[in-house]
Structure formats: C-alpha cells, structure tokens
Amino acid sequence: MAAAIKTRSIEAFGGGERGQAGAAPERTEIAIRGVGHTYRPARGRPVKALETISLEVKEREFVALLGPSGCGKSTLLYLIGGFLPVEEGKILIDGQPVAGPGPDRGIVFQHFALFPWKTVLKNVVYGLEKKGVAREERVRRAREFIDLVGLSGFEDSYPSQLSGGMKQRAAIARTLAIDPAILLMDEPFGSLDAQTRSLMQSELLRIWQRSRKTVVFVTHDVQEAVYLAERIVVMSARPGRVKEILSVGLDRNDPGLLRSRPFAEMVDHVWSLVRSEAIRAERGGGT
Amino acid sequence: MALDKTEGEAGGGHKGAPFALAFGGGGIGSPFLRGLWRYTPIFLLALLWEGATRLGLVSHLTLPPLDRVFAAWWGLFSSGDLIRNAAVSLSRTAAGLALAVLCGTLLGVFMASSKWVRTTFDPLVQAIYPMPKSALIPILVLWLGFGSASKIVLIFLGCMLPVTLSAFNGARGTEEVLVWSGRSLGASKARVLLEIVLPSALPEILSGIRIALAFAFVLLVASELIAARAGLGYMIGWLGDGGVYDAMFAVVLTVALLGFAADRAFLLLMRRFLRWRG
C-alpha cells in the first residue's frame, strides 16, 4: 500500500509528443473567458452556479481551484472537461473551443468512477483500447502505469476488492495511461483518510514533476492547495466568481516544507480569504 | 484488505431461518447436506401427502398417493412422452424468453438514453404492462394457430416488459461519472452505451430476466392448457380430461421442478455474471 512512486524514466509517462523541454515559452493551454453557468433543475428555480469567470492556465502549470462547497468549482472543471455545455462565455483549449469530452483532457473524480465490472488492468486498458493501441502494447503500457501508482499485484482485482486509496491509484493510472495533455482532478483525495491523502498528494506531485502535464485541481482543502499548486484560484461562495489568484512559489522539493514558516503563512493567508466565503456558503450563499 | 467478501444478497430468503443458522454455525455437514436441509419443509409436505392418502384421509380421486404419482411419472418417462413434450415446452419457453430479453434490453436501454424513444414507447409500455397477457391466448391462437408460434409470441409479449422496465431503470441509474469517464477516455456515445451503460445496468437487467423467467412458465402452461397439440401443459389438460390423475399429477410436478431448476440455474448464472460486485 505504501509503495512509493518508483523512480522511472520519462518515457514511462508517455510524454513523447509533448517532450520535456522546461525552457519552452509558456503557452496558454486553457483560456476561460467570461464563463457563467446556470443549473436548471427539473423542479424548482434555476441556480446560478458560476458568474463571469475568466482565467488562463499555462501549459504544464498546476492550478488549484479552491473554494467552499457549492461554489461551482467542480462545475467549472466539468465545463473544461466538456461534460457540461458552455452556454455563457468561452473556454478554449489550445485555442479551440471545447466541444464535448475528449482524451486530451483526462479526469480523476472524487469517487474514482472506476468501471466496477472491470478488473484494475481492464480499467486501465480501456482508454488505450479506445486510442487504438495494439493489444500487446496496451497491456504492457497498462501494467507500467499500474506499477507506477504502486498497484502491482492487484491487476486482476475488481474495484470492490480495493481500499479507497487503491481505487484512486487505479483511477489515476487509468487517466495517465492515455497521456492526456491536461489532467482535471475533482477533489481526487477528498474521500480518503488523512494518511492516505497526504501520501497520495506527495505521489501526485512526483508524478506531475516527471510528466509535467497541465493540472487543474479542484479542492476545498487549503493545505492541499498550497502544497500542490503553483497558482491558487480562490473562488467566492455561490454564484462562484474568481475572488483572488495567488502564486504560491514555495520549494516543493523541500522535505521540511509542510513544517516551514513560509508554508504556514501562506496557508494562513489563503485560509483568511476562503474563510469568509465558507461562512457565506454555510449561511446559504450570496444571492 | 478484504479481498474475499461474503456473497451478496442473491442467496434467497431462507438465510435468516434460525435452524439454518444453528446448522451452519455448528459447521456440520457439506454444503450439499446443508442445501438438502434447507428443503426439509418440502420433504415434510411430501410425507404428509403420502400419509394422508395412505390413511384414507383424502380420496385417491382428489389426491393420488405420491408413490403412484412416481410410478406414473416413470411410465411417462420411459415411454418418451414426457421427454418429447418437455422438449417442446422448453424450446417454446427458451425462444420466447430469448426474444424478450433481446428486445426488452434494447428497448429499455434506448428508452433511457434517448428522449425521443422514451416519449414514443413510454405510453405503450404503461398501457400494456398491467394487462393480463393470458387474455391474449385466444387471439394469438386465432392468428398464429395451435402450434409453437402462438406460445412463443405470448411468452415474448409477457416477458418483454419486465425486462424493458428493469433495463430502463438500470440504464437510467448509470452513474454519470462512469459515462463521463468513458467519454473522456475516448469512447464514442454509441460505445459508451454498449460498454458502460449496458454493463452497469446488468444487475437490474438480470433481476428483470429472473422475474420474466417465472412469467414464462406461467404463460407457457396456460397457453398449452387452453389450445395446443403438444407440450407439458397440453399433457396436463389431456390426462386430466381422461381421468388419469396420477399421471396428471406427475406432469404437474415435472413442470414445478423444471421451473424451480430453471430459476436455480439462472441464479447461478447471475452470480457468475456479477462476480465483480464484491
């Protein structure tokens, strides 16, 4: 269970096409312009979830969307993923407007969303199959990613036989295996116990530092956001707006980071921004 | 990690019985013996039957003694009559049920995924579902004759809707995130329907089929009793009209046993299909 991410060559992450050149000029990968979203439930009044969100995410950047529950941060992620239609404003991926989901944007959900009738191996193989990877090659690659997330030996287990942390590892392997340029994460560690969560956080960081995907990470956990993200987008209570965008700029390879003073100060600062919104959300939102 | 969780609830209703608990808890006997033990009430009923008729408590015309029923059964069996008619009946059931499963599953899944299909078929399903299908027997015989076609169509009509409804509910209950995962892993909408919605509706579809299986036997016997020239139901009617009651009872018991065996076999199949549900 505690098997850490193994030290592996870059090739294991399938980074082929995108390469690893750290010095490349920063390109805007995701451009969100004036996006709003209104939920229209079958019964009851429509709910305005998001209002005029504008945000740009650079290639290979790790951005956290932080806010109280119900602030629409997951909605924004689903809009980027193409799972919900963009009805107000525009979302461009590499300059192209989003038109439905696609394998260029991999997603990891809070409750794993593994296919329960497939074994771990077959879950991971699924996306590779859709990509048209040859049979032997996709099994080989799937095993590589299962190994990467420390699930070797559980290839033939069904999700119902795994713990929460193991399920999330499998889900991450499934998403990484198709080598998406963008990784969308919807409170991926939110349903894990504290120990597993902190373990998974550091493993995600290591994976990201190797594969350098663009990551949009939704969370309501301030510590998690400060620890993982390069930039934090603090969102207001419903209807969600961008309240503030902060650059973190901490050295995440410092093993003492979590106990360091700059880290604590950053967490305090971000928490002060989120706190008032959390209170507003608790009292039933803004409108 | 709990890699081997206990079996699901599919086992049936006898689990809570105190004697079964006592027996299982003591750890005596093989699973086979324990299986037999569960059916003790049936053996008791058989004993009661035999005893009541032997002691003259019940007229032999009303209820022939069990040993005579067995003798009559052996006679029908060795003459080949029973097997021939059972084969006819079972093939009718299988054909009707297979059609119902195929069409019912397709219709249910399409109704769940397309508003257009739903608005077209929903009123039809609503109207036909509560109708007693046995009322159609004379009409189907009029249209399709005394042979197998009228039986197969009746079973098909009676069994399709339970499968349709369960497939519809199962498909509607598919978790949105599973569909989204499939789409973002690169599956087309059609592929998602086939590879994600269908398997995730499978538990419900299978329970619908199990209900349909019971319906199938009811409709089979009813239609063969009323208008047929072969089949177990036909045999029951024919033997009863001729006053050969021990043989008639033998065929009735055979039908009951076949229905029971089919249900058990289906349960085993179901568990195999749903192994992934820890």
XYZ file of C-alpha atoms in Angstrom:
565
model
C 0.000 0.000 0.000
C 2.720 2.430 0.988
C 4.760 1.600 -2.100
C 6.008 4.943 -3.267
C 6.136 6.033 -6.861
C 9.126 4.369 -8.379
C 11.902 6.286 -9.959
C 11.416 5.744 -13.644
C 12.452 7.145 -16.925
C 10.401 9.874 -18.510
C 9.291 7.520 -21.286
C 7.124 5.691 -18.782
C 4.870 8.695 -18.660
C 4.303 8.639 -22.357
C 5.494 12.198 -22.604
C 6.590 11.567 -26.173
C 4.828 14.181 -28.231
C 4.964 16.876 -25.601
C 8.559 16.335 -24.644
C 10.069 17.756 -21.502
C 11.812 20.909 -22.583
C 11.446 23.059 -19.483
C 12.674 26.167 -21.248
C 9.884 26.300 -23.858
C 7.960 29.586 -23.895
C 4.835 29.489 -21.732
C 1.823 28.851 -23.868
C -1.749 29.326 -22.747
C -3.305 25.877 -22.688
C -6.703 26.674 -21.209
C -8.357 30.043 -21.715
C -11.582 30.702 -19.817
C -13.331 33.901 -20.844
C -16.387 35.272 -19.127
C -17.825 31.864 -18.368
C -21.057 31.539 -16.408
C -23.262 28.577 -15.719
C -26.823 28.167 -14.532
C -28.252 24.881 -13.358
C -31.847 24.351 -14.368
C -33.248 21.564 -12.249
C -36.358 19.761 -13.481
C -38.221 21.185 -10.498
C -37.576 24.423 -8.683
C -35.809 27.615 -9.613
C -32.675 27.772 -11.736
C -29.481 28.182 -9.725
C -26.655 30.396 -10.874
C -23.534 28.369 -10.157
C -20.833 30.414 -11.890
C -20.582 34.041 -12.920
C -18.163 35.674 -15.374
C -15.152 33.513 -14.675
C -12.015 34.473 -16.552
C -8.807 32.539 -16.105
C -5.836 31.413 -18.128
C -3.862 28.271 -17.404
C -0.402 27.914 -18.897
C 0.950 24.754 -20.388
C 2.370 22.419 -17.684
C 1.039 24.598 -14.918
C -0.509 23.187 -11.736
C -3.519 25.287 -10.797
C -5.829 24.688 -7.838
C -9.437 25.837 -7.805
C -10.170 26.482 -4.152
C -13.452 27.441 -2.559
C -16.233 26.426 -0.213
C -18.535 23.578 -1.195
C -21.174 24.651 -3.653
C -19.082 27.472 -5.099
C -19.145 25.922 -8.547
C -15.503 24.863 -8.731
C -16.415 21.362 -9.855
C -18.869 22.847 -12.356
C -16.030 24.859 -13.835
C -13.949 21.696 -14.093
C -16.808 19.852 -15.821
C -17.135 22.739 -18.278
C -13.429 22.480 -19.103
C -13.853 18.717 -19.435
C -16.719 19.220 -21.863
C -19.160 17.250 -19.701
C -21.448 20.259 -19.389
C -22.205 22.605 -22.292
C -20.580 26.041 -22.198
C -23.600 28.315 -22.507
C -22.119 31.606 -21.357
C -18.684 32.827 -22.324
C -15.960 30.755 -23.930
C -13.499 28.054 -22.986
C -10.606 27.478 -25.371
C -8.211 24.547 -25.222
C -5.121 25.298 -27.295
C -7.191 27.967 -28.991
C -10.064 25.639 -29.870
C -13.462 25.974 -28.185
C -14.452 22.989 -26.064
C -16.889 20.701 -27.878
C -17.535 17.740 -25.605
C -15.216 15.458 -23.673
C -12.037 14.103 -25.210
C -8.914 12.149 -24.347
C -6.807 15.326 -24.434
C -8.368 16.136 -21.050
C -8.122 13.266 -18.584
C -10.242 13.451 -15.461
C -9.994 11.950 -11.980
C -13.156 12.076 -9.875
C -13.550 12.173 -6.110
C -15.345 8.835 -6.066
C -12.927 7.202 -8.506
C -15.503 6.333 -11.171
C -13.764 3.061 -11.959
C -15.783 0.626 -14.040
C -16.788 -1.810 -11.284
C -17.275 -4.741 -13.659
C -13.715 -4.484 -14.972
C -10.525 -5.518 -13.191
C -7.859 -2.914 -12.490
C -5.944 -3.991 -15.578
C -9.005 -3.815 -17.828
C -9.936 -0.419 -16.428
C -6.518 0.925 -17.367
C -6.530 -0.855 -20.725
C -9.905 0.651 -21.686
C -8.681 4.099 -22.699
C -5.689 2.633 -24.560
C -8.082 0.410 -26.483
C -10.114 3.474 -27.495
C -6.897 5.112 -28.590
C -6.240 2.246 -30.964
C -3.112 0.979 -29.232
C -2.304 -2.600 -30.279
C -3.378 -5.338 -27.870
C 0.004 -6.407 -26.531
C 1.263 -2.867 -26.334
C -1.754 -1.687 -24.348
C -1.401 -4.445 -21.771
C 2.276 -3.645 -21.456
C 1.546 0.059 -21.013
C -1.289 -0.552 -18.605
C 0.980 -2.684 -16.430
C 3.574 0.070 -16.491
C 1.127 2.626 -15.161
C -0.294 0.218 -12.596
C 3.265 -0.270 -11.425
C 3.793 3.485 -11.430
C 0.955 4.081 -8.983
C 2.106 1.175 -6.813
C -0.692 -1.275 -7.581
C 1.385 -4.139 -8.955
C -0.106 -7.429 -7.877
C -3.650 -6.062 -7.985
C -4.072 -6.096 -11.768
C -6.755 -8.764 -11.592
C -8.646 -7.346 -8.617
C -12.039 -5.771 -9.043
C -12.557 -2.246 -7.666
C -14.878 -3.632 -4.979
C -11.888 -5.539 -3.589
C -9.723 -2.445 -3.185
C -9.453 0.192 -0.467
C -10.328 3.818 -1.261
C -6.703 4.820 -1.740
C -6.051 1.878 -4.044
C -9.125 2.690 -6.089
C -7.921 6.225 -6.560
C -4.485 4.964 -7.594
C -6.162 2.773 -10.187
C -8.244 5.692 -11.426
C -5.133 7.863 -11.715
C -3.325 5.106 -13.617
C -6.286 4.800 -15.990
C -6.231 8.519 -16.715
C -2.430 8.854 -17.014
C -2.235 5.847 -19.335
C -3.923 7.703 -22.197
C -1.387 10.503 -21.776
C -3.738 13.487 -21.710
C -2.179 16.923 -22.115
C -4.446 18.218 -19.361
C -5.246 16.490 -16.095
C -8.513 17.545 -14.462
C -8.854 16.477 -10.838
C -12.114 16.842 -8.955
C -11.283 16.630 -5.236
C -9.465 13.387 -6.013
C -8.326 12.805 -2.443
C -11.426 14.171 -0.738
C -12.827 10.803 0.240
C -9.580 9.290 1.502
C -8.443 9.094 5.108
C -5.868 11.677 6.232
C -2.826 9.399 6.000
C -3.652 8.034 2.580
C -4.450 11.535 1.411
C -1.070 13.006 2.346
C 0.660 10.012 0.781
C -1.277 10.436 -2.441
C -0.591 14.161 -2.505
C 3.159 13.700 -2.490
C 2.906 10.938 -5.067
C 0.811 13.119 -7.345
C 3.412 15.844 -7.019
C 6.152 13.455 -8.062
C 4.134 12.197 -10.989
C 3.431 15.755 -12.087
C 7.051 16.809 -11.749
C 8.015 13.977 -14.096
C 5.224 14.114 -16.617
C 4.594 17.855 -16.459
C 1.011 17.823 -17.500
C -1.212 20.833 -17.139
C -3.201 20.167 -13.983
C -6.423 21.788 -12.818
C -7.063 20.543 -9.314
C -10.336 21.220 -7.505
C -10.240 21.173 -3.714
C -11.697 22.789 -0.635
C -8.634 21.883 1.411
C -6.384 24.949 1.854
C -3.284 22.963 2.873
C -3.661 20.687 -0.094
C -3.936 23.611 -2.485
C -0.875 25.383 -1.032
C 1.155 22.182 -1.034
C 0.334 21.091 -4.572
C -0.398 24.108 -6.730
C 1.753 26.731 -8.371
C -1.210 29.053 -8.521
C -4.349 29.046 -6.420
C -7.617 30.417 -7.734
C -9.752 31.328 -4.716
C -13.424 31.291 -5.583
C -16.303 33.043 -3.858
C -19.410 31.386 -2.476
C -22.270 30.785 -4.930
C -22.518 32.115 -7.554
C -18.829 31.282 -7.972
C -16.562 34.099 -9.078
C -12.789 34.413 -9.065
C -12.049 36.164 -5.790
C -8.289 36.173 -5.997
C -5.475 34.395 -7.804
C -2.323 33.705 -5.817
C 1.083 32.473 -6.911
C 2.497 30.085 -4.359
C 6.209 29.958 -5.181
C 7.320 27.530 -2.453
C 10.027 24.930 -2.996
C 8.046 21.760 -3.018
C 11.086 19.540 -3.059
C 11.999 20.757 0.425
C 11.205 17.792 2.685
C 10.555 20.168 5.604
C 8.148 22.295 3.571
C 4.982 21.344 5.420
C 6.530 22.439 8.725
C 8.194 25.571 7.346
C 7.180 29.097 8.256
C 6.500 30.325 4.690
C 4.163 27.374 4.186
C 2.250 28.120 7.380
C 1.994 31.799 6.464
C 0.725 31.007 3.013
C -1.882 28.615 4.418
C -2.968 31.300 6.897
C -3.265 33.900 4.184
C -5.253 31.665 1.831
C -7.433 30.458 4.677
C -8.318 34.049 5.591
C -9.521 34.547 2.013
C -11.548 31.331 1.966
C -12.957 31.669 5.464
C -15.395 34.467 4.792
C -16.639 32.656 1.689
C -17.046 29.425 3.612
C -19.136 31.283 6.203
C -21.271 32.824 3.464
C -21.720 29.407 1.834
C -22.662 27.930 5.198
C -25.374 30.559 5.611
C -26.918 29.739 2.275
C -24.849 31.604 -0.280
C -24.767 35.125 -1.641
C -27.842 35.591 -3.762
C -7.764 -5.587 2.815
C -10.967 -7.512 2.488
C -10.256 -9.381 -0.705
C -12.866 -12.007 -0.092
C -16.131 -10.518 0.978
C -19.124 -12.728 1.501
C -21.630 -13.366 -1.234
C -24.316 -10.828 -1.938
C -27.982 -10.954 -1.063
C -28.843 -13.079 -4.088
C -28.928 -16.263 -1.994
C -32.632 -16.099 -1.269
C -34.904 -15.733 1.661
C -34.031 -18.697 3.860
C -30.864 -17.242 5.265
C -32.420 -15.832 8.393
C -34.117 -19.083 9.415
C -32.938 -19.997 12.912
C -32.437 -23.673 12.169
C -30.308 -22.861 9.167
C -28.217 -20.570 11.334
C -27.841 -23.204 14.017
C -26.883 -25.788 11.462
C -24.458 -23.561 9.578
C -22.954 -22.223 12.787
C -22.216 -25.718 14.073
C -20.139 -26.326 10.976
C -21.622 -29.786 10.419
C -22.175 -31.283 7.010
C -21.150 -30.495 3.463
C -22.733 -27.658 1.502
C -24.797 -30.333 -0.247
C -26.246 -31.621 3.018
C -26.931 -28.103 4.160
C -28.671 -27.491 0.830
C -30.881 -30.505 1.399
C -31.599 -29.392 4.949
C -32.981 -26.113 3.622
C -35.635 -28.003 1.713
C -36.793 -30.061 4.722
C -40.256 -28.423 4.663
C -40.775 -29.807 1.153
C -39.906 -33.342 2.289
C -42.292 -32.936 5.198
C -45.045 -31.864 2.828
C -44.367 -34.921 0.647
C -44.588 -37.147 3.727
C -47.855 -35.522 4.722
C -49.198 -36.100 1.210
C -48.264 -39.764 1.221
C -49.515 -40.279 4.790
C -52.849 -38.541 4.258
C -53.637 -40.551 1.129
C -52.445 -43.874 2.628
C -54.545 -43.387 5.735
C -57.560 -42.624 3.593
C -57.922 -39.086 4.905
C -58.101 -37.843 1.331
C -59.833 -39.577 -1.552
C -57.475 -41.018 -4.172
C -59.555 -39.238 -6.808
C -58.699 -35.903 -5.228
C -55.076 -36.675 -4.490
C -53.406 -39.856 -5.698
C -50.735 -41.240 -3.335
C -47.267 -39.979 -4.062
C -45.792 -43.389 -4.833
C -48.408 -43.907 -7.562
C -47.580 -40.489 -8.960
C -43.927 -41.526 -9.124
C -44.862 -44.779 -10.838
C -46.937 -42.876 -13.396
C -44.038 -40.473 -13.886
C -41.717 -43.380 -14.631
C -44.213 -44.718 -17.138
C -44.435 -41.384 -18.953
C -40.702 -41.011 -18.817
C -39.797 -44.416 -20.181
C -42.370 -44.186 -22.976
C -40.661 -40.987 -24.118
C -43.906 -38.965 -23.929
C -42.683 -36.808 -21.084
C -39.355 -36.011 -22.684
C -40.899 -35.267 -26.065
C -43.437 -32.849 -24.636
C -40.975 -31.307 -22.200
C -38.633 -30.616 -25.111
C -41.446 -28.850 -26.971
C -42.344 -26.778 -23.908
C -38.790 -25.861 -23.038
C -37.934 -24.824 -26.577
C -41.016 -22.572 -26.627
C -40.019 -21.013 -23.314
C -36.426 -20.533 -24.409
C -37.376 -18.953 -27.736
C -39.950 -16.591 -26.235
C -37.687 -15.610 -23.380
C -34.643 -15.087 -25.585
C -36.607 -12.763 -27.854
C -37.977 -10.922 -24.836
C -34.516 -10.477 -23.303
C -33.050 -9.197 -26.545
C -35.847 -6.774 -27.439
C -36.575 -5.781 -23.845
C -32.962 -4.904 -23.083
C -32.545 -2.917 -26.276
C -35.802 -1.048 -25.807
C -35.122 -0.308 -22.140
C -31.601 0.994 -22.747
C -32.701 3.097 -25.721
C -35.634 4.491 -23.757
C -33.239 5.520 -21.016
C -30.769 7.187 -23.351
C -32.994 8.852 -25.920
C -35.820 11.207 -25.117
C -37.345 10.563 -28.495
C -37.548 6.809 -27.968
C -38.844 7.359 -24.460
C -41.730 9.628 -25.468
C -42.711 7.220 -28.231
C -42.684 3.995 -26.254
C -43.486 5.079 -22.713
C -47.291 5.301 -23.213
C -47.276 1.894 -24.909
C -45.296 0.307 -22.108
C -47.531 1.921 -19.489
C -50.661 0.655 -21.197
C -49.508 -2.877 -21.915
C -47.664 -3.569 -18.661
C -50.648 -4.159 -16.338
C -52.656 -6.073 -18.928
C -53.044 -9.801 -18.148
C -51.231 -11.394 -21.065
C -53.149 -14.663 -20.730
C -56.172 -12.807 -22.148
C -54.289 -12.746 -25.447
C -54.176 -16.521 -25.758
C -57.367 -16.920 -27.860
C -56.357 -14.047 -30.135
C -52.869 -15.381 -30.696
C -54.217 -18.847 -31.409
C -56.664 -17.322 -33.875
C -53.837 -15.508 -35.631
C -50.974 -17.959 -35.310
C -52.614 -21.335 -34.839
C -52.260 -24.160 -32.318
C -48.531 -24.637 -32.828
C -45.464 -23.161 -31.196
C -45.705 -19.706 -32.778
C -48.651 -18.580 -30.627
C -46.878 -19.779 -27.442
C -43.579 -18.143 -28.321
C -45.237 -14.821 -29.127
C -47.262 -14.920 -25.905
C -44.174 -15.611 -23.800
C -42.313 -12.918 -25.694
C -45.058 -10.357 -25.022
C -45.404 -11.294 -21.373
C -41.685 -11.356 -20.640
C -40.522 -8.374 -22.609
C -41.919 -5.634 -20.400
C -40.362 -6.735 -17.102
C -37.026 -6.856 -18.916
C -37.678 -3.486 -20.579
C -38.519 -1.820 -17.293
C -35.530 -3.245 -15.467
C -33.183 -2.337 -18.321
C -34.669 1.165 -18.380
C -34.234 1.630 -14.636
C -30.782 0.096 -14.664
C -29.632 2.250 -17.557
C -31.105 5.398 -16.016
C -29.309 4.609 -12.793
C -25.930 4.525 -14.521
C -23.638 6.862 -12.647
C -22.982 9.997 -14.637
C -19.286 9.933 -13.749
C -18.929 6.499 -15.364
C -20.358 7.828 -18.606
C -18.133 10.895 -18.368
C -15.090 8.738 -17.657
C -15.832 6.659 -20.722
C -16.230 9.732 -22.908
C -13.045 11.340 -21.653
C -11.157 8.075 -22.196
C -12.107 8.423 -25.837
C -15.242 6.275 -26.202
C -17.921 7.424 -28.649
C -21.514 7.855 -27.460
C -22.519 4.520 -29.018
C -19.578 2.765 -27.378
C -20.493 4.279 -24.028
C -23.998 2.847 -24.376
C -22.690 -0.613 -25.174
C -19.635 -0.751 -22.954
C -20.649 1.346 -19.962
C -24.416 1.836 -19.699
C -25.253 -1.783 -20.517
C -22.871 -3.456 -18.051
C -23.766 -1.015 -15.334
C -27.454 -1.837 -15.865
C -26.685 -5.557 -15.830
C -27.616 -6.300 -12.197
C -31.079 -4.822 -12.732
C -31.498 -6.430 -16.136
C -30.692 -9.821 -14.656
C -33.254 -9.431 -11.875
C -35.798 -8.419 -14.516
C -34.992 -11.542 -16.506
C -35.446 -13.652 -13.407
C -38.961 -12.298 -12.973
C -39.588 -12.827 -16.673
C -38.437 -16.422 -16.349
C -41.186 -17.115 -13.823
C -43.744 -15.371 -16.065
C -42.580 -17.501 -18.978
C -43.548 -20.745 -17.258
C -46.924 -19.387 -16.196
C -47.755 -18.286 -19.732
C -46.386 -21.480 -21.244
C -48.605 -23.767 -19.197
C -51.663 -21.517 -19.535
C -51.405 -21.355 -23.305
C -50.700 -25.065 -23.684
C -53.628 -25.920 -21.438
C -56.037 -23.834 -23.474
C -55.045 -24.541 -27.052
C -52.186 -26.814 -28.053
C -51.358 -30.219 -29.504
C -48.091 -30.764 -27.632
C -46.250 -29.627 -24.565
C -46.432 -30.264 -20.831
C -49.467 -28.027 -20.350
C -51.239 -29.929 -23.099
C -50.360 -33.200 -21.331
C -51.774 -31.956 -18.041
C -55.067 -30.995 -19.688
C -55.311 -34.164 -21.719
C -54.518 -36.508 -18.800
C -56.908 -34.615 -16.545
C -59.737 -34.849 -19.077
C -59.054 -38.574 -19.362
C -59.188 -39.011 -15.585
C -55.603 -40.311 -15.339
C -54.931 -38.285 -12.221
C -51.724 -39.920 -11.030
C -50.123 -39.190 -14.425
C -51.562 -35.688 -14.429
C -50.001 -35.019 -11.049
C -46.725 -36.433 -12.342
C -46.664 -33.861 -15.150
C -47.664 -31.031 -12.798
C -44.770 -31.950 -10.524
C -42.464 -32.066 -13.524
C -43.457 -28.536 -14.528
C -42.885 -27.335 -10.977
C -39.480 -28.983 -10.883
C -38.474 -27.542 -14.257
C -39.494 -24.058 -13.163
C -37.542 -24.431 -9.961
C -34.463 -25.815 -11.718
C -34.544 -23.029 -14.300
C -34.670 -20.414 -11.551
C -31.788 -22.002 -9.643
C -29.694 -22.314 -12.779
C -30.385 -18.700 -13.598
C -29.350 -17.636 -10.111
C -26.031 -19.415 -10.548
C -25.529 -17.720 -13.892
C -26.415 -14.379 -12.355
C -23.844 -14.773 -9.599
C -21.242 -15.641 -12.157
C -22.036 -12.545 -14.203
C -21.982 -10.329 -11.140
C -18.821 -11.691 -9.547
C -17.346 -8.197 -9.687
C -19.807 -6.942 -7.071
C -17.639 -7.788 -4.036
